[in-house]
């Protein structure tokens, strides 16, 4: 199982999409306050459909509280300012992936608190600002899960 951490998410449909992704991939979702919306938000419910009841979602008052609760896990920050491509690593069950808010990304202090090798980026074409948050989460969690041979997945 992997841990997905959304630091101060702002856009309800993105978080709803990530909730649905967490439920379908077996990841646990951590939301760091303040949130830019209520968990009862109509747009969050619409994007997450009925997956909220199946997703393991925890809300934390701070990133420090979240990380304390996770214990000694490897934490990877995902940012356009990352130093290492997300495909250059071997992920382990229990790894945590930290994503910043949609309009401003992770604060420098948070990003710099992790070693350069744990600050990841997703390749993009030059001149573009960033990928959508829920798309970025999907790309990364499926790569990490693929490396685990999709453990726990139902094969159809």
PDB file of N, CA and C in Angstrom, residues 40 81-82 92 109 116:
ATOM      1  N   UNK A  40     -17.801  18.015   2.381  1.00  0.00           N
ATOM      2  CA  UNK A  40     -19.178  17.819   1.940  1.00  0.00           C
ATOM      3  C   UNK A  40     -19.459  18.554   0.638  1.00  0.00           C
ATOM      4  N   UNK A  81       9.630  21.470  -9.596  1.00  0.00           N
ATOM      5  CA  UNK A  81      10.984  21.830  -9.163  1.00  0.00           C
ATOM      6  C   UNK A  81      11.750  20.627  -8.628  1.00  0.00           C
ATOM      7  N   UNK A  82      11.234  19.433  -8.894  1.00  0.00           N
ATOM      8  CA  UNK A  82      11.897  18.217  -8.449  1.00  0.00           C
ATOM      9  C   UNK A  82      13.242  18.026  -9.145  1.00  0.00           C
ATOM     10  N   UNK A  92       8.785   1.185  -3.009  1.00  0.00           N
ATOM     11  CA  UNK A  92       8.517   0.115  -2.054  1.00  0.00           C
ATOM     12  C   UNK A  92       7.137   0.321  -1.450  1.00  0.00           C
ATOM     13  N   UNK A 109      10.144  25.554   1.653  1.00  0.00           N
ATOM     14  CA  UNK A 109      10.600  24.947   2.905  1.00  0.00           C
ATOM     15  C   UNK A 109      10.238  23.467   2.970  1.00  0.00           C
ATOM     16  N   UNK A 116      17.409  15.805  -2.180  1.00  0.00           N
ATOM     17  CA  UNK A 116      17.168  16.025  -3.616  1.00  0.00           C
ATOM     18  C   UNK A 116      16.664  14.763  -4.300  1.00  0.00           C
TER      19      UNK A 116
END
